[in-house]
mmCIF file of C-alpha atoms in Angstrom:
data_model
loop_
_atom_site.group_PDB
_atom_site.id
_atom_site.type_symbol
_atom_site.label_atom_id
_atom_site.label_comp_id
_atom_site.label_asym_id
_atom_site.label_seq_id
_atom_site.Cartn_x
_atom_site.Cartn_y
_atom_site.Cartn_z
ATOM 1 C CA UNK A 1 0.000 0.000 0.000
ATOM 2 C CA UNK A 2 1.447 3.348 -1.346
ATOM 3 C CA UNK A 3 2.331 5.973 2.114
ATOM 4 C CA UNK A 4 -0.554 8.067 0.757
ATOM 5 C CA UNK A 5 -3.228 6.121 1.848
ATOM 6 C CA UNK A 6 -1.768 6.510 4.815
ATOM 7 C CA UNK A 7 -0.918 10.275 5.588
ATOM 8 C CA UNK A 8 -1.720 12.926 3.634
ATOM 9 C CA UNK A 9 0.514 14.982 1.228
ATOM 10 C CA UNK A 10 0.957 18.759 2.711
ATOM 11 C CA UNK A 11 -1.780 20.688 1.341
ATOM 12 C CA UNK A 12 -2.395 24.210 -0.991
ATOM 13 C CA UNK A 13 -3.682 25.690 2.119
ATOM 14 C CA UNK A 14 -1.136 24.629 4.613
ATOM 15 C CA UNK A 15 1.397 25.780 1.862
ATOM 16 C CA UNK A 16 -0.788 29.732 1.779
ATOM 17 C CA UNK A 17 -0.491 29.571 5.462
ATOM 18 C CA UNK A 18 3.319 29.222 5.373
ATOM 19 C CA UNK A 19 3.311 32.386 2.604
ATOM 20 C CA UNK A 20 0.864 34.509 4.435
ATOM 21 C CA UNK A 21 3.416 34.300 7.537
ATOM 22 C CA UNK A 22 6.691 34.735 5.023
ATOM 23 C CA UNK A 23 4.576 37.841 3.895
ATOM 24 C CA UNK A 24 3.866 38.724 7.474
ATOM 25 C CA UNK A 25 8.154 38.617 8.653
ATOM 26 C CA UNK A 26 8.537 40.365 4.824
ATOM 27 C CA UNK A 27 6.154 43.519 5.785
ATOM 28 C CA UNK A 28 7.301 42.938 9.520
ATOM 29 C CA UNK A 29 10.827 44.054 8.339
ATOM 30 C CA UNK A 30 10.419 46.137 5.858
ATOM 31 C CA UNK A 31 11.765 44.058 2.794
ATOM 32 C CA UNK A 32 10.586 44.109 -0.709
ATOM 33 C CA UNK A 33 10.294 40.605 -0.706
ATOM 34 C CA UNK A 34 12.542 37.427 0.016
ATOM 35 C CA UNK A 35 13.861 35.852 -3.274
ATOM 36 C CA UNK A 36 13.624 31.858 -2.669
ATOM 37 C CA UNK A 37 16.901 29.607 -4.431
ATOM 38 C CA UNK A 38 15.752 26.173 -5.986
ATOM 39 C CA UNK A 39 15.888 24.507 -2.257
ATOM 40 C CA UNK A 40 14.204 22.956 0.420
ATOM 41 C CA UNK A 41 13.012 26.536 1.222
ATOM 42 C CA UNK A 42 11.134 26.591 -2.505
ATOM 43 C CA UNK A 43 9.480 23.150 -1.862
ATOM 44 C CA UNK A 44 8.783 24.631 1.310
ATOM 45 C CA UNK A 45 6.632 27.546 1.139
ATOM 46 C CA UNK A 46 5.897 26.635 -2.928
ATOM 47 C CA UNK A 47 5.555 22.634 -3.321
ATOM 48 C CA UNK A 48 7.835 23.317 -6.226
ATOM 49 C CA UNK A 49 10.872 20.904 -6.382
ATOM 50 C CA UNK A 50 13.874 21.812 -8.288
ATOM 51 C CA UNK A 51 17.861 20.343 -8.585
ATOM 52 C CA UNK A 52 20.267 23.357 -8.245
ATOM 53 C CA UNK A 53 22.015 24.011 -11.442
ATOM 54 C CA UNK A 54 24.189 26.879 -12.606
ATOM 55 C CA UNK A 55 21.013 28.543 -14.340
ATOM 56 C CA UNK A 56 19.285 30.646 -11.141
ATOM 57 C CA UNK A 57 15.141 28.806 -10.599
ATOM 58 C CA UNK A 58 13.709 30.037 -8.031
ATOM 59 C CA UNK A 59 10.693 32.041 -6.641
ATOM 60 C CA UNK A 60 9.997 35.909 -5.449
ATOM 61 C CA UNK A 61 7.906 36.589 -2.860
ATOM 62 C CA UNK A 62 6.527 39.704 -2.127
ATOM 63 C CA UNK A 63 3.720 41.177 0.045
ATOM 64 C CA UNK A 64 1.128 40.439 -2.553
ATOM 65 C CA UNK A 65 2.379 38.361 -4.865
ATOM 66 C CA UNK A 66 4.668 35.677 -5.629
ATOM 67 C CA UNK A 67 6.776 35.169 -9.040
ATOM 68 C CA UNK A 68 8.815 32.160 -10.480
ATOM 69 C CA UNK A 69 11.942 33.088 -12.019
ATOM 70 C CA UNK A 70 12.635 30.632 -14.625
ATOM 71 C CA UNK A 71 14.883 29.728 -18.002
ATOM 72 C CA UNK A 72 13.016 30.301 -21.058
ATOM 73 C CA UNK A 73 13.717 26.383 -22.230
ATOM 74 C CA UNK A 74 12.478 25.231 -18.779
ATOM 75 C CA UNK A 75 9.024 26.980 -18.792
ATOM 76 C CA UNK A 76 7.208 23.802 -20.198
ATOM 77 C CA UNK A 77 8.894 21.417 -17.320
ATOM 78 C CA UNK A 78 7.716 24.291 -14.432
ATOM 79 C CA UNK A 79 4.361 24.123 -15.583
ATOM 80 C CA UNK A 80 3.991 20.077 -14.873
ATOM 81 C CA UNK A 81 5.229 20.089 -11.470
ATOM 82 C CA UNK A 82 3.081 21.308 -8.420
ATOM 83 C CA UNK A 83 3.655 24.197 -7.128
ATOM 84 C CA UNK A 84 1.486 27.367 -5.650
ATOM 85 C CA UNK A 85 -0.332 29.732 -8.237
ATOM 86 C CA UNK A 86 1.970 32.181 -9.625
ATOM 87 C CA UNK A 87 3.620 33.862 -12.397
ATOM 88 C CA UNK A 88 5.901 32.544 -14.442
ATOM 89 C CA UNK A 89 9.001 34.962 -15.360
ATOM 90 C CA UNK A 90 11.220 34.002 -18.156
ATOM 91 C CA UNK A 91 15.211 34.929 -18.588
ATOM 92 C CA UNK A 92 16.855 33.670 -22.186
ATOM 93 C CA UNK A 93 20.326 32.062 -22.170
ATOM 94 C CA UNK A 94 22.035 35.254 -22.783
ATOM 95 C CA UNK A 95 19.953 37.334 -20.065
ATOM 96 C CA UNK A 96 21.201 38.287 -16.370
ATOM 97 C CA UNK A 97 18.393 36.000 -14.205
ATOM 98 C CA UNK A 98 19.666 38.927 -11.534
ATOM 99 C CA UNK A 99 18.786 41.694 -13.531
ATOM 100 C CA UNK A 100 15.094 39.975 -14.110
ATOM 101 C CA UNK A 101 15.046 40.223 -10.307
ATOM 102 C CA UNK A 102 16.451 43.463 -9.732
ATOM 103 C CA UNK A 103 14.129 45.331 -12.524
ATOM 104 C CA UNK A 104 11.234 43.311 -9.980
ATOM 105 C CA UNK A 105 12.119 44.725 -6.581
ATOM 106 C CA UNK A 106 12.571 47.606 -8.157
ATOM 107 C CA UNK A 107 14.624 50.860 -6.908
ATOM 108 C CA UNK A 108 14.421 51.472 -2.912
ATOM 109 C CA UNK A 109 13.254 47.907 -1.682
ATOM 110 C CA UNK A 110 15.837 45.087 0.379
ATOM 111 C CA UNK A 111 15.629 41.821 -0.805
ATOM 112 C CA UNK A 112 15.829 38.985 1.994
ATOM 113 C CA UNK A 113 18.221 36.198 0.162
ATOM 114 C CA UNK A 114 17.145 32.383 0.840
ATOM 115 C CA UNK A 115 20.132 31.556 2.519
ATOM 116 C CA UNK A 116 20.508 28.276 0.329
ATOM 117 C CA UNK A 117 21.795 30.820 -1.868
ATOM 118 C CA UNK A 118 24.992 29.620 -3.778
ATOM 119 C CA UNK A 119 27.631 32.305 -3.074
ATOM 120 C CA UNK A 120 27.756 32.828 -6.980
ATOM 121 C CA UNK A 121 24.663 34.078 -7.017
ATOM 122 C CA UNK A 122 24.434 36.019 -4.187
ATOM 123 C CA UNK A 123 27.291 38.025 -6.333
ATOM 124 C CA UNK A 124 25.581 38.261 -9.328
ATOM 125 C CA UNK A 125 22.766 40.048 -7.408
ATOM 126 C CA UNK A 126 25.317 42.064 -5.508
ATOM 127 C CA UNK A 127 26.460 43.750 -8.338
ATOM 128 C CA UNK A 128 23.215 43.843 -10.483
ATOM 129 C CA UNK A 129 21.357 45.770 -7.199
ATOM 130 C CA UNK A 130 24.179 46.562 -4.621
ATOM 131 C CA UNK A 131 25.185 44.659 -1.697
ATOM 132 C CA UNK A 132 23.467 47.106 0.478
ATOM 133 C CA UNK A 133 20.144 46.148 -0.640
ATOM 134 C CA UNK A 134 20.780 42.351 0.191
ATOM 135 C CA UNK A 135 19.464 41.284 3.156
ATOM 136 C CA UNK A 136 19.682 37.554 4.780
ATOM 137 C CA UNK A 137 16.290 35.903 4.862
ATOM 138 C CA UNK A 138 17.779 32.598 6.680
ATOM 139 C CA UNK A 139 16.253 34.042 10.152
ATOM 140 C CA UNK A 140 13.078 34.475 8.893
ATOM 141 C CA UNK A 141 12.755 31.366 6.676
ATOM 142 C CA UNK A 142 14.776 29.018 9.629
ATOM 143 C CA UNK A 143 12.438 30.706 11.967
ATOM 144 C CA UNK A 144 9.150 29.509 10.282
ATOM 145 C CA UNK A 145 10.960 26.059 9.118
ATOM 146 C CA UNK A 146 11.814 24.938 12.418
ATOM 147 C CA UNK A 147 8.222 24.828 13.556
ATOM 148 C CA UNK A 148 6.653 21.714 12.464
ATOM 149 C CA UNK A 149 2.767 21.244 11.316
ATOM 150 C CA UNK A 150 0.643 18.360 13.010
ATOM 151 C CA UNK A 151 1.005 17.624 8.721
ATOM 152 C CA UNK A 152 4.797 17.233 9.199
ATOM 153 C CA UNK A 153 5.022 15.545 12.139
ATOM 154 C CA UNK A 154 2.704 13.152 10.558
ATOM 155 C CA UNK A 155 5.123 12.228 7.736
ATOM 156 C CA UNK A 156 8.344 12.701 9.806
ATOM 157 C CA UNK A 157 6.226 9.829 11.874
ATOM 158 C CA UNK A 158 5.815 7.653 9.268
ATOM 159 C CA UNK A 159 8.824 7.914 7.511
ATOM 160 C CA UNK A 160 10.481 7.188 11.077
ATOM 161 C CA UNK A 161 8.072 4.114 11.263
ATOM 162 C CA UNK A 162 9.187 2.655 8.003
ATOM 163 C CA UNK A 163 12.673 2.894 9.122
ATOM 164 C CA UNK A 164 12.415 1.125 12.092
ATOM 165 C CA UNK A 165 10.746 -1.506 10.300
ATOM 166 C CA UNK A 166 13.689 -1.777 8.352
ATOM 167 C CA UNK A 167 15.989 -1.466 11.389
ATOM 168 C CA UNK A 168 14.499 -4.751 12.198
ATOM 169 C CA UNK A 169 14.884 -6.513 9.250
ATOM 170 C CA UNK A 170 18.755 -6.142 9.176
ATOM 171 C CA UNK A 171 18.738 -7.199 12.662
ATOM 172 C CA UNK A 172 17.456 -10.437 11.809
ATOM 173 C CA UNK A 173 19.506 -10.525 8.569
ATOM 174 C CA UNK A 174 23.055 -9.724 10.572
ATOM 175 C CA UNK A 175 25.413 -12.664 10.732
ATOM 176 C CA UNK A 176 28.877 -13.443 10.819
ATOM 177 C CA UNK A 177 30.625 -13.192 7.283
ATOM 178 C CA UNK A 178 28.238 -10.930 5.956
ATOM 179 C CA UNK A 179 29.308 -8.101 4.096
ATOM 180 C CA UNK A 180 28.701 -4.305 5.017
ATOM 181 C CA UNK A 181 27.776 -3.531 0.934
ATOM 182 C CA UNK A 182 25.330 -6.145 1.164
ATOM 183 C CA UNK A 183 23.381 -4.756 4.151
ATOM 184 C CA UNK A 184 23.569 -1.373 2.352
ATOM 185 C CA UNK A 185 22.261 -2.727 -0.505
ATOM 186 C CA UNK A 186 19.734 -4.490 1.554
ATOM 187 C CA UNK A 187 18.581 -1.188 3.314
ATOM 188 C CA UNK A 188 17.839 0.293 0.263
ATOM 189 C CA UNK A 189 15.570 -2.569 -1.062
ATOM 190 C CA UNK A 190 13.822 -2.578 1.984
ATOM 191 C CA UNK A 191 12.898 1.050 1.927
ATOM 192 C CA UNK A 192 12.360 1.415 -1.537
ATOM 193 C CA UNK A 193 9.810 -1.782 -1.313
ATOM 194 C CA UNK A 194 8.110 0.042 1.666
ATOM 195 C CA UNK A 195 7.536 2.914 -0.654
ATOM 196 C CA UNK A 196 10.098 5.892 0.263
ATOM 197 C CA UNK A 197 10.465 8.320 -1.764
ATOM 198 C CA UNK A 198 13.584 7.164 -3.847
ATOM 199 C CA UNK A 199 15.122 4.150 -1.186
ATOM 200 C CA UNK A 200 17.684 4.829 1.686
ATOM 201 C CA UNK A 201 18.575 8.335 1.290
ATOM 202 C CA UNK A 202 22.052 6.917 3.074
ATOM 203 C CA UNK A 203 22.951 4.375 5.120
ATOM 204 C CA UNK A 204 25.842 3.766 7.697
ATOM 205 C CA UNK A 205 26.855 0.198 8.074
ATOM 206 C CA UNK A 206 30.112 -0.291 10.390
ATOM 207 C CA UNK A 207 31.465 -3.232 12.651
ATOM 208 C CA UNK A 208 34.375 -3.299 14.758
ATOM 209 C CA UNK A 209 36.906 -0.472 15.378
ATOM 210 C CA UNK A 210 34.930 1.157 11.693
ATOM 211 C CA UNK A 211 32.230 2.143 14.678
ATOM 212 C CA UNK A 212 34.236 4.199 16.272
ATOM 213 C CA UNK A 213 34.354 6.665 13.329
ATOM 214 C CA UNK A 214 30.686 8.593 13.556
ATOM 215 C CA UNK A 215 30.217 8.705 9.891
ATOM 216 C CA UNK A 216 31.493 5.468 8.949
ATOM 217 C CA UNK A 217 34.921 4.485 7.331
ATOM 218 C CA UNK A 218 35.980 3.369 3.800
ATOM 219 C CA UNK A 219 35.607 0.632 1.807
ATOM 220 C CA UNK A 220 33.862 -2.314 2.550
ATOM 221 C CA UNK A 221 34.086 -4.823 5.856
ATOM 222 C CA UNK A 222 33.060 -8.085 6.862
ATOM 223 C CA UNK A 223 31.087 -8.999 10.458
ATOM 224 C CA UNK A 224 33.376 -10.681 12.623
ATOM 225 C CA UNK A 225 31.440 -13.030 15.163
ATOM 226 C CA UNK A 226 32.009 -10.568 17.779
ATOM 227 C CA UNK A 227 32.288 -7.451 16.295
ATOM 228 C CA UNK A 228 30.306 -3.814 17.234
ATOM 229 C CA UNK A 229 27.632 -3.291 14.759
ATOM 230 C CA UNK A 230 26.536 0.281 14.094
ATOM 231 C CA UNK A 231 23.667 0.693 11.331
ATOM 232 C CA UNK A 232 22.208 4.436 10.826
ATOM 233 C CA UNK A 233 19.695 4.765 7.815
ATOM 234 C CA UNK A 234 16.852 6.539 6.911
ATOM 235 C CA UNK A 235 14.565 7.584 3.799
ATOM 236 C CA UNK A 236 12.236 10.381 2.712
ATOM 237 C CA UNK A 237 8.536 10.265 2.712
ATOM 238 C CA UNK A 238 6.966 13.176 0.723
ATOM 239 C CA UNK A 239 10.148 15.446 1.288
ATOM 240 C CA UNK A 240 10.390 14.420 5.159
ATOM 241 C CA UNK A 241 13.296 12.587 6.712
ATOM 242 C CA UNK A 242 13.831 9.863 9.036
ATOM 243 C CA UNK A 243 16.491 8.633 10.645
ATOM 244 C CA UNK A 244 17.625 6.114 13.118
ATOM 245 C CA UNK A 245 20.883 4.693 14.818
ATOM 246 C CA UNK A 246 21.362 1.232 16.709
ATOM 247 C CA UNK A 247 24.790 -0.062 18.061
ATOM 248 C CA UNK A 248 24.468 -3.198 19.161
ATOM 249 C CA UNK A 249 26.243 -6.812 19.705
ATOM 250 C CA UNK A 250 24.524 -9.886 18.551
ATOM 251 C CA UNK A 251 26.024 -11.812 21.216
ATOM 252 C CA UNK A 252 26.010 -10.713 24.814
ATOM 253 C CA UNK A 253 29.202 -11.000 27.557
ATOM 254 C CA UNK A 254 31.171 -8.164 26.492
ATOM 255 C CA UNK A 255 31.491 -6.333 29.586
ATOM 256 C CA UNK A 256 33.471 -2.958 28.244
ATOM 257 C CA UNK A 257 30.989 -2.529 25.340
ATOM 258 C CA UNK A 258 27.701 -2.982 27.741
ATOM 259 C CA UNK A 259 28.863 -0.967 29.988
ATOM 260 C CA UNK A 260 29.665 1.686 27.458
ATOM 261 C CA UNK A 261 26.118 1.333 25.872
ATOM 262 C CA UNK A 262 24.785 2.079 29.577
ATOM 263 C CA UNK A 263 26.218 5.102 29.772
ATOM 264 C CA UNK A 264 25.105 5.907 25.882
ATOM 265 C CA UNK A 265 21.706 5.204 27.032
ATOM 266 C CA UNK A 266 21.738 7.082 30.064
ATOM 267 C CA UNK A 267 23.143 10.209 27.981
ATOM 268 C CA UNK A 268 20.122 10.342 25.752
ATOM 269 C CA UNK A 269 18.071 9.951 27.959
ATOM 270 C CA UNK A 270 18.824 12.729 29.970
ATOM 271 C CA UNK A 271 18.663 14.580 26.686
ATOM 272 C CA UNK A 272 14.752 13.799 26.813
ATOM 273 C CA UNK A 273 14.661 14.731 30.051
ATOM 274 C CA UNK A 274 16.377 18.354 29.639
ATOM 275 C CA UNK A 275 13.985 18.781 26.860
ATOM 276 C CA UNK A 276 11.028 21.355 28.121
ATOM 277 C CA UNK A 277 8.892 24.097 26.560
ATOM 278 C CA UNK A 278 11.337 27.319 26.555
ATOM 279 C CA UNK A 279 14.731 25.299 27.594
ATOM 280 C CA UNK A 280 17.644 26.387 25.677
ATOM 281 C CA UNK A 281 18.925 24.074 22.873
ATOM 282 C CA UNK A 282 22.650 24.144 24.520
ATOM 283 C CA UNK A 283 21.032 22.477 28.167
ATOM 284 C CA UNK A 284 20.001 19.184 26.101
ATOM 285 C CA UNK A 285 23.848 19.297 25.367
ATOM 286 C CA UNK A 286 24.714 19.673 28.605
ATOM 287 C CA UNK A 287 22.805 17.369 29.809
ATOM 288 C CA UNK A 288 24.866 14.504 27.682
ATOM 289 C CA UNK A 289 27.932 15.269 29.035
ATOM 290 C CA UNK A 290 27.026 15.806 32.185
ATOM 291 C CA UNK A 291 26.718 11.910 32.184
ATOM 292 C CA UNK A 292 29.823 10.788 30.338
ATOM 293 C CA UNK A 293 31.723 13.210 32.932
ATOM 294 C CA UNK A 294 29.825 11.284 35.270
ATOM 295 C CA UNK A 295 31.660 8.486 34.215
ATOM 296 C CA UNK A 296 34.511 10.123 33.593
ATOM 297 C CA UNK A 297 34.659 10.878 29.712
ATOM 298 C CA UNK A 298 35.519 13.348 27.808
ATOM 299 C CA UNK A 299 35.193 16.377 28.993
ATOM 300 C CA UNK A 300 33.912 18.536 26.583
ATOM 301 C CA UNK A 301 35.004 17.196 22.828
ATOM 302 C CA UNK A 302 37.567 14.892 24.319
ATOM 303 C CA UNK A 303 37.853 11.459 24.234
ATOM 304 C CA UNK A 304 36.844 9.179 25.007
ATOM 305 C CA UNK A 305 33.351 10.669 24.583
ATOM 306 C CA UNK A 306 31.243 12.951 23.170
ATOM 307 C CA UNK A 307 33.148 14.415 19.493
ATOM 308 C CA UNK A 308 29.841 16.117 18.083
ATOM 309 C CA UNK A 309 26.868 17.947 19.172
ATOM 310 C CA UNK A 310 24.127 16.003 20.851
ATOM 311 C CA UNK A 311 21.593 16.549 18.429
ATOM 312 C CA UNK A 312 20.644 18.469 15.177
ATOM 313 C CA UNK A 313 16.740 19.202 13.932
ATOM 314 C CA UNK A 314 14.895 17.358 10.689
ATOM 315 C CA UNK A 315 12.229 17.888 8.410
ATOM 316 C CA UNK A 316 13.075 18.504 4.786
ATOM 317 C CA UNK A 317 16.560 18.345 5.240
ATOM 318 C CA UNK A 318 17.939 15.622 7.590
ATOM 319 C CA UNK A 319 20.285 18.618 9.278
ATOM 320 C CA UNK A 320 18.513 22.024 9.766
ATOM 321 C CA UNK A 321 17.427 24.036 12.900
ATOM 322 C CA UNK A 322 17.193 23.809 15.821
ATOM 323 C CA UNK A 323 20.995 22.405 16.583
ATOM 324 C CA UNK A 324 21.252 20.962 19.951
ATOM 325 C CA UNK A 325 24.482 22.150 20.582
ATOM 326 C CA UNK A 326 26.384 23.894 22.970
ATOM 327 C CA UNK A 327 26.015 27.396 22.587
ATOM 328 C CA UNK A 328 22.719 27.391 21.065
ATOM 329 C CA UNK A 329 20.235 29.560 23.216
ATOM 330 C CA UNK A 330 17.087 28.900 20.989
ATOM 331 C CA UNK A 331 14.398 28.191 22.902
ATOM 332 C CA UNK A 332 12.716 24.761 22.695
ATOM 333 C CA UNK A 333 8.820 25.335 21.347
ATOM 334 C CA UNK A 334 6.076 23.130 20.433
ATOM 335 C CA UNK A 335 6.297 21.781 17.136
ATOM 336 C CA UNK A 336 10.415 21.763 16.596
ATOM 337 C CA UNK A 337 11.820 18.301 15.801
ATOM 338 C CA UNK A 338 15.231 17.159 16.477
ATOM 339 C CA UNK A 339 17.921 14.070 17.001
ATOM 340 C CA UNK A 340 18.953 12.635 20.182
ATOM 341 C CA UNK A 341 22.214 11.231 19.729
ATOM 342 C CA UNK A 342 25.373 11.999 22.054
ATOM 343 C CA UNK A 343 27.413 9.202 20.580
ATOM 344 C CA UNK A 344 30.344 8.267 22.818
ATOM 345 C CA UNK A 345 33.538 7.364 20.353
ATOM 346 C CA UNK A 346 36.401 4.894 22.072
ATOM 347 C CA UNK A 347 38.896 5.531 19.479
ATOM 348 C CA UNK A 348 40.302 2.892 17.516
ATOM 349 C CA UNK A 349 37.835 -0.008 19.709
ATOM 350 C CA UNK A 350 34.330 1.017 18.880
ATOM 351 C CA UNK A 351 31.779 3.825 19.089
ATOM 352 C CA UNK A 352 28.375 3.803 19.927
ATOM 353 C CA UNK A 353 25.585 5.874 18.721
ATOM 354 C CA UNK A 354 21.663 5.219 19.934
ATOM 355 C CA UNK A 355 19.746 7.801 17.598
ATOM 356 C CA UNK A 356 16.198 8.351 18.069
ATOM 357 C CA UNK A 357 14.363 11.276 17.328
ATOM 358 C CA UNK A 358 11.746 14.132 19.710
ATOM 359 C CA UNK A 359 8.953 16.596 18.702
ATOM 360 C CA UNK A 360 8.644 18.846 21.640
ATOM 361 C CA UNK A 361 4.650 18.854 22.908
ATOM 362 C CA UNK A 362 3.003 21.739 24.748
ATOM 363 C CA UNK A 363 2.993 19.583 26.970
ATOM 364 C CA UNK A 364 6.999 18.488 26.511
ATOM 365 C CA UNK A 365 8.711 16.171 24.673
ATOM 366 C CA UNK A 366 7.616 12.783 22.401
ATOM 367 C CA UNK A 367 9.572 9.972 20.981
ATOM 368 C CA UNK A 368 9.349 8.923 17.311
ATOM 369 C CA UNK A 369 10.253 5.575 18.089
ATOM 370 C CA UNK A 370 11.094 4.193 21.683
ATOM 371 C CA UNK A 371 14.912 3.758 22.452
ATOM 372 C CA UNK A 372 16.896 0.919 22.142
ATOM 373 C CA UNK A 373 16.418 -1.685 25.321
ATOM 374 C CA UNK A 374 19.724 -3.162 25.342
ATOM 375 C CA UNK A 375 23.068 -3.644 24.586
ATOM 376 C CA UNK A 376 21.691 -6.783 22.292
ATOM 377 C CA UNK A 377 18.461 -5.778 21.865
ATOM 378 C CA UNK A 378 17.931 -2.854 19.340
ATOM 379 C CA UNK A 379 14.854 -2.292 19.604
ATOM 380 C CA UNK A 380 12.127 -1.974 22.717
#
């Protein structure tokens, strides 16, 4: 059964509410308008989805209207895809797509820059309209992004769902002599069969000392009967990400590595726990290694311990606001979305990451899926 039948597609009229509050931070600030790049901002606040290229596609918003900037030869493509009602603006191969947006904002106006912006660009507008009248629009389109819809947390739940699912099935594939490219490749099947939107959009298999490097380590290896296993995947559903760690052991008795995945555990879940309505982003962090000092690693980016922050947001891009990170004093609100995952890295033996994800509540925070329940045992 395709995911559709399942949870709806965001809507025209969630997609006019998410304009009419752009519009609202536009007039708010006195822009002209905010000029949206061909990124997840565009799909965003349009529905239109577009691959960067070096020829500028993108959309101007302004307080009462919005206009797609688009080459000539492309005009035909634009018009099949969804996207919002709007005008379609043509520039020619030998025509300045900046000056087309200048000659539209026109002589006294600032125009907010979608801060997906390729630095090219941003250049080319620079010198078409002058760098003073360049504003960044990344607050004000982060700022709106970061707050999820019921609609998003709906697919960001399913898509987290379908993970897990497949989470499981490479837990029961996992043996000794398997290879790490053929649980890849498996991952992949598995999602795309489930019906994500184009398979895994990655996945992380590592065993042995390969865990110990967060993102995963060259080439391919082969499962030793009592090697670390570290598998982090996940897939798109409709635009949304998921994804999941588990670092496990198939076989139990290891003492140093369960003891280790204790104190993992413990870390995230003190993460939860620091997570409340109008707590700062850098106490989750805090919280994490709080415990490994606890236990005496680290401190701070030392190891062994904690290398990375403890936690980064998702939605239509796997890594976007908020960060929980040290430093970070944005306020945790209803309806942001964000990993849990203070990985603690023994360098050279093993790492261990547990990765789930939360969407803060008004009335605090809520697992996507339940944590892992043991050092052999992935999965509650």
């Amino acid at each position: 059964m395709s995911w559709q039948h399942s949870v709806p597609r965001i809507t025209e009229d969630e997609r006019q509410l998410r304009l009419s509050k752009l519009r609202q931070g536009i007039e708010g600030e006195g822009l002209a308008g905010v000029l949206l790049g061909p990124t997840e901002s565009l799909r965003y606040f349009t529905g239109l989805v577009w691959h960067p290229s070096e020829r500028f596609l993108g959309a101007l918003v302004t307080p009462s209207a919005i206009s797609y900037i688009v080459p000539g030869f492309e005009r035909s493509c634009v018009e099949t895809l969804p996207h919002l009602p709007g005008e379609i603006l043509l520039w020619e191969e030998e025509e300045s797509s900046a000056a087309l947006i200048s000659r539209l904002v026109g002589q006294g106006g600032r125009l907010a820059l979608d801060d997906g912006l390729p630095l090219y660009f941003y250049h080319a507008l620079a010198a078409a309209m002058g760098a003073e009248r360049l504003a960044d629009g990344g607050r004000l389109i982060r700022g709106l992004r970061r707050i999820k819809s019921a609609a998003e947390i709906a697919l960001i739940q399913y898509a987290m769902n379908l993970t897990l699912d497949v989470h499981k099935q490479v837990h029961a594939l996992l043996k000794p002599g398997i290879r790490s490219s053929e649980v890849v490749d498996f991952i992949d099947r598995q999602h795309r069969q489930a019906g994500a939107d184009d398979g895994s959009t990655f996945a992380i298999v590592s065993f042995g000392a390969a865990t110990s490097l967060p993102h995963g380590a060259d080439g391919d290896q082969v499962l030793g009967p009592s090697d670390v296993i570290l598998v982090d995947t996940g897939c798109r559903i409709d635009g949304y990400h998921s994804d999941i760690t588990r670092t496990y052991m198939l076989e139990g008795g290891d003492r140093e590595f369960e003891r280790a995945w204790r104190i993992e555990r413990e870390a995230q879940q003190a993460v939860f726990d620091a997570a409340r309505i109008g707590a700062a982003c850098a106490s989750l962090d805090d919280a994490a290694r709080k415990v490994l000092a606890k236990h005496s690693l680290g401190p701070d980016y030392r190891l062994p311990g904690l290398p990375h922050r403890a936690g980064h947001g998702l939605g239509l891009e796997i890594h976007e606001e908020p960060y929980i990170v040290r430093g970070n004093d944005t306020a945790l609100a209803a309806g942001m979305c964000f990993s849990n995952e203070p990985m603690i890295v023994f360098p050279e033996k093993f790492g261990i990451r547990l990765e789930d994800h939360i969407t803060m509540t008004e009335d605090g925070p809520r697992w996507f899926t339940d944590p892992a329940a043991g050092p052999t045992e992935p999965f509650a």
